[in-house]
Short mmCIF file of N, CA and C in Angstrom, two decimals:
data_model
loop_
_atom_site.label_atom_id
_atom_site.label_comp_id
_atom_site.label_asym_id
_atom_site.label_seq_id
_atom_site.Cartn_x
_atom_site.Cartn_y
_atom_site.Cartn_z
N MET A 343 72.00 103.33 248.80
CA MET A 343 72.21 104.56 249.52
C MET A 343 73.59 105.15 249.19
N LEU A 344 74.63 104.31 249.21
CA LEU A 344 75.96 104.80 248.84
C LEU A 344 76.01 105.20 247.37
N SER A 345 75.25 104.50 246.53
CA SER A 345 75.22 104.83 245.10
C SER A 345 74.69 106.24 244.89
N GLU A 346 73.62 106.55 245.61
CA GLU A 346 73.04 107.89 245.50
C GLU A 346 74.01 108.94 246.02
N PHE A 347 74.67 108.63 247.12
CA PHE A 347 75.63 109.56 247.70
C PHE A 347 76.77 109.81 246.73
N TYR A 348 77.25 108.73 246.09
CA TYR A 348 78.33 108.89 245.11
C TYR A 348 77.85 109.71 243.92
N SER A 349 76.60 109.51 243.49
CA SER A 349 76.06 110.29 242.37
C SER A 349 76.06 111.78 242.69
N ASP A 350 75.71 112.09 243.93
CA ASP A 350 75.67 113.50 244.35
C ASP A 350 77.06 114.06 244.60
N PHE A 351 77.96 113.22 245.10
CA PHE A 351 79.32 113.66 245.45
C PHE A 351 80.34 112.66 244.88
N PRO A 352 80.61 112.76 243.56
CA PRO A 352 81.47 111.77 242.90
C PRO A 352 82.97 112.00 243.13
N THR A 353 83.37 111.88 244.39
CA THR A 353 84.79 112.04 244.73
C THR A 353 85.49 110.68 244.67
N SER A 354 86.80 110.74 244.69
CA SER A 354 87.61 109.53 244.70
C SER A 354 87.28 108.68 245.93
N LYS A 355 87.22 109.33 247.08
CA LYS A 355 86.93 108.62 248.33
C LYS A 355 85.58 107.91 248.26
N ASN A 356 84.57 108.59 247.71
CA ASN A 356 83.24 107.99 247.63
C ASN A 356 83.19 106.86 246.61
N ALA A 357 83.95 106.98 245.52
CA ALA A 357 84.02 105.89 244.54
C ALA A 357 84.64 104.65 245.19
N LEU A 358 85.69 104.87 245.97
CA LEU A 358 86.34 103.76 246.66
C LEU A 358 85.41 103.12 247.69
N LEU A 359 84.71 103.95 248.47
CA LEU A 359 83.78 103.42 249.48
C LEU A 359 82.68 102.60 248.83
N LEU A 360 82.11 103.12 247.75
CA LEU A 360 81.04 102.42 247.05
C LEU A 360 81.55 101.09 246.47
N ALA A 361 82.70 101.13 245.83
CA ALA A 361 83.24 99.91 245.20
C ALA A 361 83.59 98.86 246.25
N VAL A 362 84.18 99.27 247.36
CA VAL A 362 84.51 98.32 248.43
C VAL A 362 83.23 97.71 248.99
N SER A 363 82.21 98.54 249.18
CA SER A 363 80.92 98.05 249.67
C SER A 363 80.30 97.04 248.70
N GLN A 364 80.34 97.37 247.41
CA GLN A 364 79.79 96.46 246.40
C GLN A 364 80.57 95.15 246.38
N ASN A 365 81.88 95.23 246.47
CA ASN A 365 82.71 94.03 246.44
C ASN A 365 82.43 93.14 247.65
N ARG A 366 82.28 93.76 248.82
CA ARG A 366 81.98 92.98 250.03
C ARG A 366 80.61 92.32 249.94
N ALA A 367 79.72 92.93 249.18
CA ALA A 367 78.38 92.36 248.99
C ALA A 367 78.39 91.33 247.85
N LYS A 368 79.59 90.90 247.45
CA LYS A 368 79.76 89.89 246.39
C LYS A 368 79.27 90.39 245.04
N LYS A 369 79.39 91.69 244.83
CA LYS A 369 79.00 92.29 243.55
C LYS A 369 80.24 92.90 242.91
N SER A 370 81.21 92.03 242.61
CA SER A 370 82.49 92.52 242.09
C SER A 370 82.35 93.21 240.74
N ASP A 371 81.44 92.72 239.89
CA ASP A 371 81.26 93.38 238.59
C ASP A 371 80.71 94.79 238.76
N ALA A 372 79.81 94.98 239.72
CA ALA A 372 79.29 96.33 240.00
C ALA A 372 80.41 97.22 240.52
N ALA A 373 81.26 96.67 241.38
CA ALA A 373 82.40 97.44 241.91
C ALA A 373 83.34 97.84 240.78
N ILE A 374 83.61 96.91 239.89
CA ILE A 374 84.48 97.18 238.73
C ILE A 374 83.87 98.28 237.88
N ASN A 375 82.57 98.19 237.61
CA ASN A 375 81.91 99.21 236.79
C ASN A 375 81.93 100.58 237.45
N THR A 376 81.76 100.62 238.77
CA THR A 376 81.83 101.88 239.51
C THR A 376 83.20 102.52 239.31
N LEU A 377 84.24 101.73 239.49
CA LEU A 377 85.61 102.25 239.38
C LEU A 377 85.94 102.66 237.94
N LYS A 378 85.51 101.85 236.97
CA LYS A 378 85.75 102.19 235.57
C LYS A 378 85.07 103.51 235.20
N ALA A 379 83.83 103.67 235.64
CA ALA A 379 83.09 104.90 235.35
C ALA A 379 83.79 106.11 235.98
N HIS A 380 84.27 105.94 237.20
CA HIS A 380 84.98 107.04 237.86
C HIS A 380 86.26 107.39 237.10
N LEU A 381 87.00 106.38 236.65
CA LEU A 381 88.25 106.62 235.92
C LEU A 381 88.02 107.28 234.57
N GLU A 382 86.88 107.03 233.95
CA GLU A 382 86.58 107.67 232.68
C GLU A 382 86.54 109.19 232.84
N LYS A 383 86.11 109.65 234.00
CA LYS A 383 86.02 111.09 234.26
C LYS A 383 87.24 111.62 235.01
N ASN A 384 87.99 110.72 235.64
CA ASN A 384 89.14 111.11 236.48
C ASN A 384 90.32 110.19 236.19
N ASP A 385 90.87 110.30 235.00
CA ASP A 385 91.89 109.36 234.53
C ASP A 385 93.15 109.31 235.40
N SER A 386 93.43 110.37 236.12
CA SER A 386 94.67 110.40 236.90
C SER A 386 94.50 109.91 238.34
N ASP A 387 93.36 109.33 238.65
CA ASP A 387 93.08 108.87 240.02
C ASP A 387 93.75 107.52 240.28
N THR A 388 94.94 107.57 240.83
CA THR A 388 95.74 106.36 241.05
C THR A 388 95.13 105.43 242.09
N GLN A 389 94.50 105.98 243.12
CA GLN A 389 93.90 105.12 244.15
C GLN A 389 92.77 104.27 243.56
N VAL A 390 91.94 104.90 242.75
CA VAL A 390 90.84 104.17 242.12
C VAL A 390 91.40 103.15 241.13
N ARG A 391 92.41 103.55 240.36
CA ARG A 391 93.02 102.62 239.39
C ARG A 391 93.64 101.43 240.12
N SER A 392 94.25 101.68 241.26
CA SER A 392 94.88 100.60 242.04
C SER A 392 93.84 99.60 242.54
N LEU A 393 92.73 100.09 243.06
CA LEU A 393 91.67 99.18 243.52
C LEU A 393 91.08 98.42 242.34
N LEU A 394 90.88 99.10 241.20
CA LEU A 394 90.36 98.42 240.02
C LEU A 394 91.33 97.32 239.58
N ALA A 395 92.62 97.62 239.59
CA ALA A 395 93.62 96.60 239.22
C ALA A 395 93.54 95.40 240.16
N ASN A 396 93.37 95.66 241.45
CA ASN A 396 93.26 94.56 242.42
C ASN A 396 92.00 93.74 242.21
N LEU A 397 90.88 94.40 241.89
CA LEU A 397 89.65 93.65 241.61
C LEU A 397 89.79 92.83 240.34
N TYR A 398 90.41 93.41 239.32
CA TYR A 398 90.67 92.65 238.10
C TYR A 398 91.60 91.46 238.40
N LEU A 399 92.59 91.70 239.25
CA LEU A 399 93.53 90.64 239.61
C LEU A 399 92.80 89.43 240.18
N GLU A 400 91.78 89.69 240.99
CA GLU A 400 90.99 88.61 241.61
C GLU A 400 90.05 87.94 240.62
N ASN A 401 89.48 88.72 239.69
CA ASN A 401 88.40 88.22 238.84
C ASN A 401 88.75 88.07 237.36
N TYR A 402 89.53 88.98 236.83
CA TYR A 402 89.90 88.99 235.42
C TYR A 402 91.37 89.40 235.31
N PRO A 403 92.30 88.52 235.71
CA PRO A 403 93.71 88.90 235.85
C PRO A 403 94.31 89.59 234.62
N GLU A 404 93.97 89.11 233.43
CA GLU A 404 94.57 89.69 232.23
C GLU A 404 94.22 91.16 232.06
N LYS A 405 93.08 91.58 232.58
CA LYS A 405 92.67 92.98 232.45
C LYS A 405 93.43 93.90 233.41
N SER A 406 94.09 93.33 234.40
CA SER A 406 94.82 94.17 235.35
C SER A 406 96.18 94.61 234.81
N ILE A 407 96.71 93.91 233.82
CA ILE A 407 98.05 94.21 233.31
C ILE A 407 98.18 95.65 232.82
N PRO A 408 97.31 96.14 231.92
CA PRO A 408 97.49 97.52 231.47
C PRO A 408 97.35 98.56 232.59
N LEU A 409 96.54 98.25 233.58
CA LEU A 409 96.39 99.18 234.71
C LEU A 409 97.68 99.25 235.52
N TYR A 410 98.27 98.10 235.82
CA TYR A 410 99.53 98.08 236.56
C TYR A 410 100.64 98.75 235.74
N GLU A 411 100.65 98.52 234.42
CA GLU A 411 101.67 99.15 233.58
C GLU A 411 101.55 100.68 233.62
N LYS A 412 100.32 101.17 233.57
CA LYS A 412 100.11 102.63 233.63
C LYS A 412 100.54 103.17 234.99
N MET A 413 100.19 102.48 236.06
CA MET A 413 100.57 102.95 237.40
C MET A 413 102.08 102.87 237.59
N LEU A 414 102.72 101.90 236.95
CA LEU A 414 104.17 101.76 237.07
C LEU A 414 104.89 102.93 236.42
N ILE A 415 104.31 103.49 235.37
CA ILE A 415 104.88 104.68 234.74
C ILE A 415 104.91 105.83 235.74
N GLU A 416 103.83 105.95 236.50
CA GLU A 416 103.73 107.02 237.51
C GLU A 416 104.60 106.73 238.73
N LYS A 417 104.74 105.46 239.09
CA LYS A 417 105.52 105.06 240.27
C LYS A 417 106.41 103.88 239.90
N PRO A 418 107.53 104.16 239.20
CA PRO A 418 108.36 103.08 238.67
C PRO A 418 109.06 102.21 239.72
N GLU A 419 109.06 102.63 240.96
CA GLU A 419 109.71 101.82 241.99
C GLU A 419 108.71 101.19 242.95
N ASN A 420 107.46 101.05 242.51
CA ASN A 420 106.44 100.44 243.35
C ASN A 420 106.60 98.92 243.28
N ILE A 421 106.97 98.34 244.39
CA ILE A 421 107.26 96.91 244.45
C ILE A 421 106.03 96.06 244.15
N VAL A 422 104.87 96.48 244.66
CA VAL A 422 103.64 95.72 244.42
C VAL A 422 103.32 95.69 242.94
N PHE A 423 103.41 96.83 242.27
CA PHE A 423 103.13 96.88 240.83
C PHE A 423 104.11 95.99 240.07
N LEU A 424 105.40 96.10 240.39
CA LEU A 424 106.41 95.29 239.71
C LEU A 424 106.18 93.80 239.94
N ASN A 425 105.93 93.44 241.19
CA ASN A 425 105.75 92.02 241.51
C ASN A 425 104.49 91.46 240.86
N ASN A 426 103.40 92.24 240.89
CA ASN A 426 102.17 91.77 240.26
C ASN A 426 102.34 91.64 238.76
N LEU A 427 103.03 92.59 238.14
CA LEU A 427 103.28 92.48 236.69
C LEU A 427 104.16 91.28 236.37
N ALA A 428 105.14 91.00 237.21
CA ALA A 428 105.98 89.82 236.99
C ALA A 428 105.14 88.56 237.05
N TRP A 429 104.29 88.46 238.08
CA TRP A 429 103.47 87.26 238.25
C TRP A 429 102.45 87.12 237.12
N LEU A 430 101.79 88.21 236.75
CA LEU A 430 100.80 88.16 235.68
C LEU A 430 101.44 87.76 234.36
N ASN A 431 102.61 88.29 234.07
CA ASN A 431 103.30 87.91 232.84
C ASN A 431 103.78 86.47 232.89
N LEU A 432 104.16 85.99 234.06
CA LEU A 432 104.50 84.58 234.22
C LEU A 432 103.29 83.72 233.91
N GLU A 433 102.15 84.09 234.47
CA GLU A 433 100.91 83.34 234.24
C GLU A 433 100.50 83.34 232.77
N ASN A 434 100.86 84.41 232.05
CA ASN A 434 100.51 84.53 230.63
C ASN A 434 101.65 84.06 229.71
N ASN A 435 102.63 83.36 230.29
CA ASN A 435 103.76 82.80 229.54
C ASN A 435 104.59 83.85 228.81
N ASN A 436 104.63 85.06 229.34
CA ASN A 436 105.49 86.08 228.78
C ASN A 436 106.72 86.18 229.68
N LEU A 437 107.62 85.22 229.51
CA LEU A 437 108.79 85.10 230.40
C LEU A 437 109.73 86.29 230.32
N GLU A 438 109.85 86.89 229.14
CA GLU A 438 110.76 88.02 229.00
C GLU A 438 110.34 89.17 229.92
N LEU A 439 109.05 89.53 229.88
CA LEU A 439 108.57 90.60 230.76
C LEU A 439 108.56 90.17 232.22
N ALA A 440 108.22 88.91 232.47
CA ALA A 440 108.23 88.41 233.84
C ALA A 440 109.64 88.50 234.43
N MET A 441 110.65 88.15 233.64
CA MET A 441 112.04 88.25 234.10
C MET A 441 112.40 89.70 234.38
N LYS A 442 112.00 90.59 233.47
CA LYS A 442 112.33 92.01 233.62
C LYS A 442 111.71 92.58 234.91
N TYR A 443 110.40 92.40 235.07
CA TYR A 443 109.72 92.98 236.23
C TYR A 443 110.19 92.34 237.54
N SER A 444 110.41 91.02 237.53
CA SER A 444 110.83 90.38 238.78
C SER A 444 112.25 90.80 239.16
N ALA A 445 113.12 91.00 238.17
CA ALA A 445 114.49 91.47 238.46
C ALA A 445 114.46 92.87 239.07
N GLU A 446 113.60 93.74 238.51
CA GLU A 446 113.48 95.09 239.05
C GLU A 446 112.95 95.06 240.48
N ALA A 447 111.97 94.20 240.73
CA ALA A 447 111.40 94.10 242.08
C ALA A 447 112.44 93.61 243.08
N VAL A 448 113.26 92.63 242.68
CA VAL A 448 114.29 92.11 243.58
C VAL A 448 115.34 93.18 243.89
N LYS A 449 115.67 94.01 242.90
CA LYS A 449 116.63 95.10 243.14
C LYS A 449 116.13 96.02 244.24
N LEU A 450 114.82 96.24 244.27
CA LEU A 450 114.23 97.18 245.23
C LEU A 450 113.88 96.53 246.57
N ALA A 451 113.63 95.22 246.56
CA ALA A 451 113.16 94.55 247.78
C ALA A 451 113.72 93.14 247.87
N SER A 452 115.01 93.05 248.03
CA SER A 452 115.67 91.74 248.01
C SER A 452 115.39 90.89 249.25
N LYS A 453 114.73 91.45 250.23
CA LYS A 453 114.39 90.69 251.45
C LYS A 453 112.88 90.48 251.59
N ASN A 454 112.13 90.77 250.55
CA ASN A 454 110.68 90.58 250.58
C ASN A 454 110.37 89.16 250.10
N PRO A 455 109.77 88.33 250.95
CA PRO A 455 109.54 86.93 250.56
C PRO A 455 108.63 86.78 249.34
N ASN A 456 107.65 87.66 249.18
CA ASN A 456 106.76 87.55 248.02
C ASN A 456 107.49 87.89 246.73
N VAL A 457 108.35 88.88 246.79
CA VAL A 457 109.15 89.27 245.62
C VAL A 457 110.10 88.13 245.24
N LEU A 458 110.76 87.55 246.24
CA LEU A 458 111.68 86.43 245.97
C LEU A 458 110.93 85.20 245.47
N ASP A 459 109.73 84.99 245.98
CA ASP A 459 108.90 83.87 245.54
C ASP A 459 108.56 84.02 244.05
N THR A 460 108.12 85.21 243.68
CA THR A 460 107.79 85.45 242.27
C THR A 460 109.03 85.27 241.40
N ARG A 461 110.14 85.85 241.83
CA ARG A 461 111.38 85.73 241.06
C ARG A 461 111.77 84.25 240.90
N GLY A 462 111.67 83.51 241.98
CA GLY A 462 112.00 82.09 241.92
C GLY A 462 111.14 81.32 240.94
N MET A 463 109.85 81.61 240.93
CA MET A 463 108.95 80.89 240.01
C MET A 463 109.20 81.29 238.56
N VAL A 464 109.55 82.56 238.34
CA VAL A 464 109.90 83.01 236.98
C VAL A 464 111.15 82.27 236.52
N LEU A 465 112.16 82.22 237.38
CA LEU A 465 113.40 81.51 237.04
C LEU A 465 113.15 80.02 236.82
N LEU A 466 112.30 79.43 237.64
CA LEU A 466 111.98 78.01 237.50
C LEU A 466 111.34 77.73 236.14
N LYS A 467 110.39 78.59 235.77
CA LYS A 467 109.71 78.40 234.48
C LYS A 467 110.67 78.65 233.32
N ALA A 468 111.68 79.49 233.54
CA ALA A 468 112.68 79.76 232.50
C ALA A 468 113.74 78.66 232.43
N GLY A 469 113.64 77.66 233.31
CA GLY A 469 114.57 76.55 233.29
C GLY A 469 115.83 76.76 234.10
N GLU A 470 115.90 77.85 234.82
CA GLU A 470 117.08 78.14 235.66
C GLU A 470 116.82 77.58 237.06
N THR A 471 116.81 76.25 237.15
CA THR A 471 116.36 75.58 238.36
C THR A 471 117.23 75.83 239.59
N ALA A 472 118.54 75.88 239.43
CA ALA A 472 119.41 76.08 240.60
C ALA A 472 119.25 77.48 241.18
N VAL A 473 119.20 78.49 240.31
CA VAL A 473 119.02 79.87 240.77
C VAL A 473 117.62 80.04 241.36
N ALA A 474 116.65 79.39 240.74
CA ALA A 474 115.27 79.44 241.24
C ALA A 474 115.20 78.86 242.65
N LEU A 475 115.88 77.74 242.85
CA LEU A 475 115.87 77.10 244.17
C LEU A 475 116.41 78.05 245.24
N LYS A 476 117.48 78.75 244.93
CA LYS A 476 118.07 79.68 245.91
C LYS A 476 117.08 80.80 246.25
N ALA A 477 116.44 81.37 245.25
CA ALA A 477 115.47 82.45 245.48
C ALA A 477 114.30 81.95 246.31
N LEU A 478 113.80 80.76 245.97
CA LEU A 478 112.65 80.21 246.69
C LEU A 478 113.01 79.76 248.10
N GLU A 479 114.23 79.27 248.28
CA GLU A 479 114.69 78.92 249.63
C GLU A 479 114.74 80.18 250.50
N ASN A 480 115.26 81.27 249.93
CA ASN A 480 115.30 82.54 250.67
C ASN A 480 113.90 83.03 251.00
N ALA A 481 112.98 82.93 250.04
CA ALA A 481 111.60 83.35 250.28
C ALA A 481 110.98 82.53 251.41
N TYR A 482 111.21 81.23 251.37
CA TYR A 482 110.68 80.32 252.39
C TYR A 482 111.23 80.68 253.77
N GLU A 483 112.53 80.90 253.84
CA GLU A 483 113.16 81.24 255.12
C GLU A 483 112.67 82.59 255.64
N LEU A 484 112.56 83.58 254.75
CA LEU A 484 112.10 84.91 255.17
C LEU A 484 110.65 84.89 255.64
N SER A 485 109.86 83.97 255.09
CA SER A 485 108.45 83.86 255.52
C SER A 485 108.31 82.95 256.74
N ASN A 486 109.44 82.47 257.26
CA ASN A 486 109.46 81.56 258.42
C ASN A 486 108.63 80.30 258.18
N GLY A 487 108.48 79.93 256.91
CA GLY A 487 107.70 78.74 256.58
C GLY A 487 106.22 78.88 256.82
N ASN A 488 105.75 80.10 257.05
CA ASN A 488 104.34 80.32 257.40
C ASN A 488 103.43 80.58 256.21
N ASP A 489 103.99 80.77 255.03
CA ASP A 489 103.19 81.03 253.84
C ASP A 489 103.12 79.74 253.02
N VAL A 490 101.94 79.14 252.96
CA VAL A 490 101.78 77.85 252.28
C VAL A 490 102.12 77.95 250.80
N SER A 491 101.71 79.04 250.15
CA SER A 491 102.01 79.20 248.72
C SER A 491 103.51 79.23 248.46
N ILE A 492 104.22 79.98 249.29
CA ILE A 492 105.68 80.04 249.14
C ILE A 492 106.29 78.67 249.41
N ALA A 493 105.81 77.97 250.43
CA ALA A 493 106.31 76.63 250.74
C ALA A 493 106.08 75.67 249.58
N LEU A 494 104.93 75.76 248.95
CA LEU A 494 104.64 74.90 247.80
C LEU A 494 105.57 75.20 246.63
N ASN A 495 105.82 76.47 246.38
CA ASN A 495 106.73 76.84 245.30
C ASN A 495 108.15 76.36 245.60
N TYR A 496 108.55 76.48 246.86
CA TYR A 496 109.87 75.99 247.28
C TYR A 496 109.96 74.47 247.08
N ALA A 497 108.91 73.76 247.45
CA ALA A 497 108.89 72.30 247.26
C ALA A 497 108.99 71.95 245.78
N GLU A 498 108.31 72.71 244.94
CA GLU A 498 108.38 72.47 243.50
C GLU A 498 109.81 72.66 242.99
N ALA A 499 110.49 73.67 243.49
CA ALA A 499 111.89 73.91 243.10
C ALA A 499 112.80 72.81 243.62
N LEU A 500 112.54 72.33 244.82
CA LEU A 500 113.32 71.20 245.35
C LEU A 500 113.19 69.99 244.43
N ILE A 501 111.97 69.70 244.00
CA ILE A 501 111.73 68.57 243.10
C ILE A 501 112.44 68.78 241.77
N ALA A 502 112.37 70.00 241.24
CA ALA A 502 113.03 70.31 239.96
C ALA A 502 114.55 70.15 240.06
N ASN A 503 115.07 70.27 241.28
CA ASN A 503 116.51 70.11 241.52
C ASN A 503 116.85 68.73 242.07
N LYS A 504 115.91 67.80 241.93
CA LYS A 504 116.10 66.40 242.34
C LYS A 504 116.37 66.24 243.83
N LYS A 505 115.77 67.10 244.63
CA LYS A 505 115.87 67.01 246.09
C LYS A 505 114.52 66.56 246.64
N ASN A 506 114.12 65.37 246.17
CA ASN A 506 112.78 64.87 246.46
C ASN A 506 112.54 64.57 247.94
N LYS A 507 113.56 64.06 248.63
CA LYS A 507 113.37 63.75 250.06
C LYS A 507 113.08 65.02 250.86
N GLU A 508 113.83 66.09 250.56
CA GLU A 508 113.57 67.37 251.24
C GLU A 508 112.18 67.89 250.91
N ALA A 509 111.80 67.75 249.64
CA ALA A 509 110.48 68.20 249.21
C ALA A 509 109.38 67.43 249.94
N LEU A 510 109.53 66.10 250.01
CA LEU A 510 108.52 65.28 250.69
C LEU A 510 108.39 65.65 252.16
N SER A 511 109.51 65.87 252.81
CA SER A 511 109.50 66.25 254.22
C SER A 511 108.74 67.57 254.41
N LEU A 512 109.00 68.51 253.56
CA LEU A 512 108.32 69.81 253.62
C LEU A 512 106.83 69.66 253.33
N LEU A 513 106.51 68.93 252.27
CA LEU A 513 105.11 68.80 251.84
C LEU A 513 104.25 68.07 252.86
N LYS A 514 104.80 67.06 253.50
CA LYS A 514 104.02 66.29 254.48
C LYS A 514 103.70 67.11 255.73
N ALA A 515 104.45 68.18 255.97
CA ALA A 515 104.20 69.04 257.13
C ALA A 515 103.21 70.16 256.82
N LEU A 516 102.82 70.29 255.55
CA LEU A 516 101.94 71.39 255.15
C LEU A 516 100.46 71.03 255.28
N ASN A 517 99.67 72.04 255.59
CA ASN A 517 98.21 71.93 255.56
C ASN A 517 97.69 73.00 254.62
N GLY A 518 97.00 72.57 253.58
CA GLY A 518 96.44 73.52 252.63
C GLY A 518 95.32 74.34 253.25
N ARG A 519 95.26 75.61 252.89
CA ARG A 519 94.21 76.50 253.39
C ARG A 519 92.90 76.30 252.63
N ASP A 520 92.99 75.74 251.44
CA ASP A 520 91.79 75.52 250.62
C ASP A 520 92.02 74.28 249.76
N SER A 521 90.99 73.91 249.01
CA SER A 521 91.08 72.68 248.21
C SER A 521 92.14 72.77 247.12
N LYS A 522 92.35 73.96 246.59
CA LYS A 522 93.36 74.13 245.54
C LYS A 522 94.77 73.86 246.10
N GLN A 523 95.06 74.40 247.28
CA GLN A 523 96.37 74.15 247.90
C GLN A 523 96.52 72.69 248.28
N THR A 524 95.48 72.10 248.83
CA THR A 524 95.54 70.68 249.22
C THR A 524 95.79 69.81 248.00
N GLN A 525 95.14 70.13 246.90
CA GLN A 525 95.33 69.38 245.66
C GLN A 525 96.78 69.53 245.17
N ARG A 526 97.32 70.74 245.26
CA ARG A 526 98.70 70.96 244.82
C ARG A 526 99.68 70.22 245.73
N ILE A 527 99.42 70.21 247.03
CA ILE A 527 100.27 69.45 247.96
C ILE A 527 100.30 67.98 247.53
N ASN A 528 99.12 67.42 247.30
CA ASN A 528 99.02 66.00 246.92
C ASN A 528 99.70 65.72 245.58
N SER A 529 99.55 66.64 244.62
CA SER A 529 100.20 66.47 243.32
C SER A 529 101.72 66.48 243.44
N LEU A 530 102.23 67.41 244.25
CA LEU A 530 103.68 67.49 244.44
C LEU A 530 104.22 66.29 245.21
N ILE A 531 103.44 65.80 246.19
CA ILE A 531 103.86 64.59 246.92
C ILE A 531 103.97 63.42 245.94
N ALA A 532 102.98 63.29 245.06
CA ALA A 532 103.01 62.21 244.07
C ALA A 532 104.21 62.36 243.14
N LEU A 533 104.52 63.58 242.76
CA LEU A 533 105.65 63.85 241.87
C LEU A 533 106.99 63.54 242.55
N ALA A 534 107.07 63.82 243.84
CA ALA A 534 108.32 63.62 244.58
C ALA A 534 108.52 62.18 245.03
N SER A 535 107.45 61.40 245.06
CA SER A 535 107.53 60.01 245.57
C SER A 535 108.16 59.06 244.56
#
């Protein structure tokens, strides 16, 4: 029904509604195709591009990079775009770009725990363990210890800085939200022990 409505009225709002509906129905590829088709006819639609980038981020992370780069040209001070590009480049072992984007994000949002978390992990992977620890400690404190992912990254930095007792204390107090987090908690506990 929404597909037909979008066909009759192919607006940005209707493309977004249809794609969100498809994604909620566990049809992420259909949602991606809807958004891609809309962008082919409406290349300057930033809202649709943003949702497409987010869907790619969940399902095909490498495909989201060019979309975030294009949106960053239009909005060079968008913290989400900068932080996502930093993280994606970190995941793809492109440390130079990860350092660049994470530094820009920190300049704009030095009190954002997610931005500091990304920066800390980029620094950690670059071998700057002491500076990474400070960034991740700040991220952990700003999140009030409520973000398990940030806590895990902080624990990893503690271990990299030979502060295993602190890491173990932190890790033993954590409860993973899913099997992946639980597995990482257990791996870090083994590493710190």
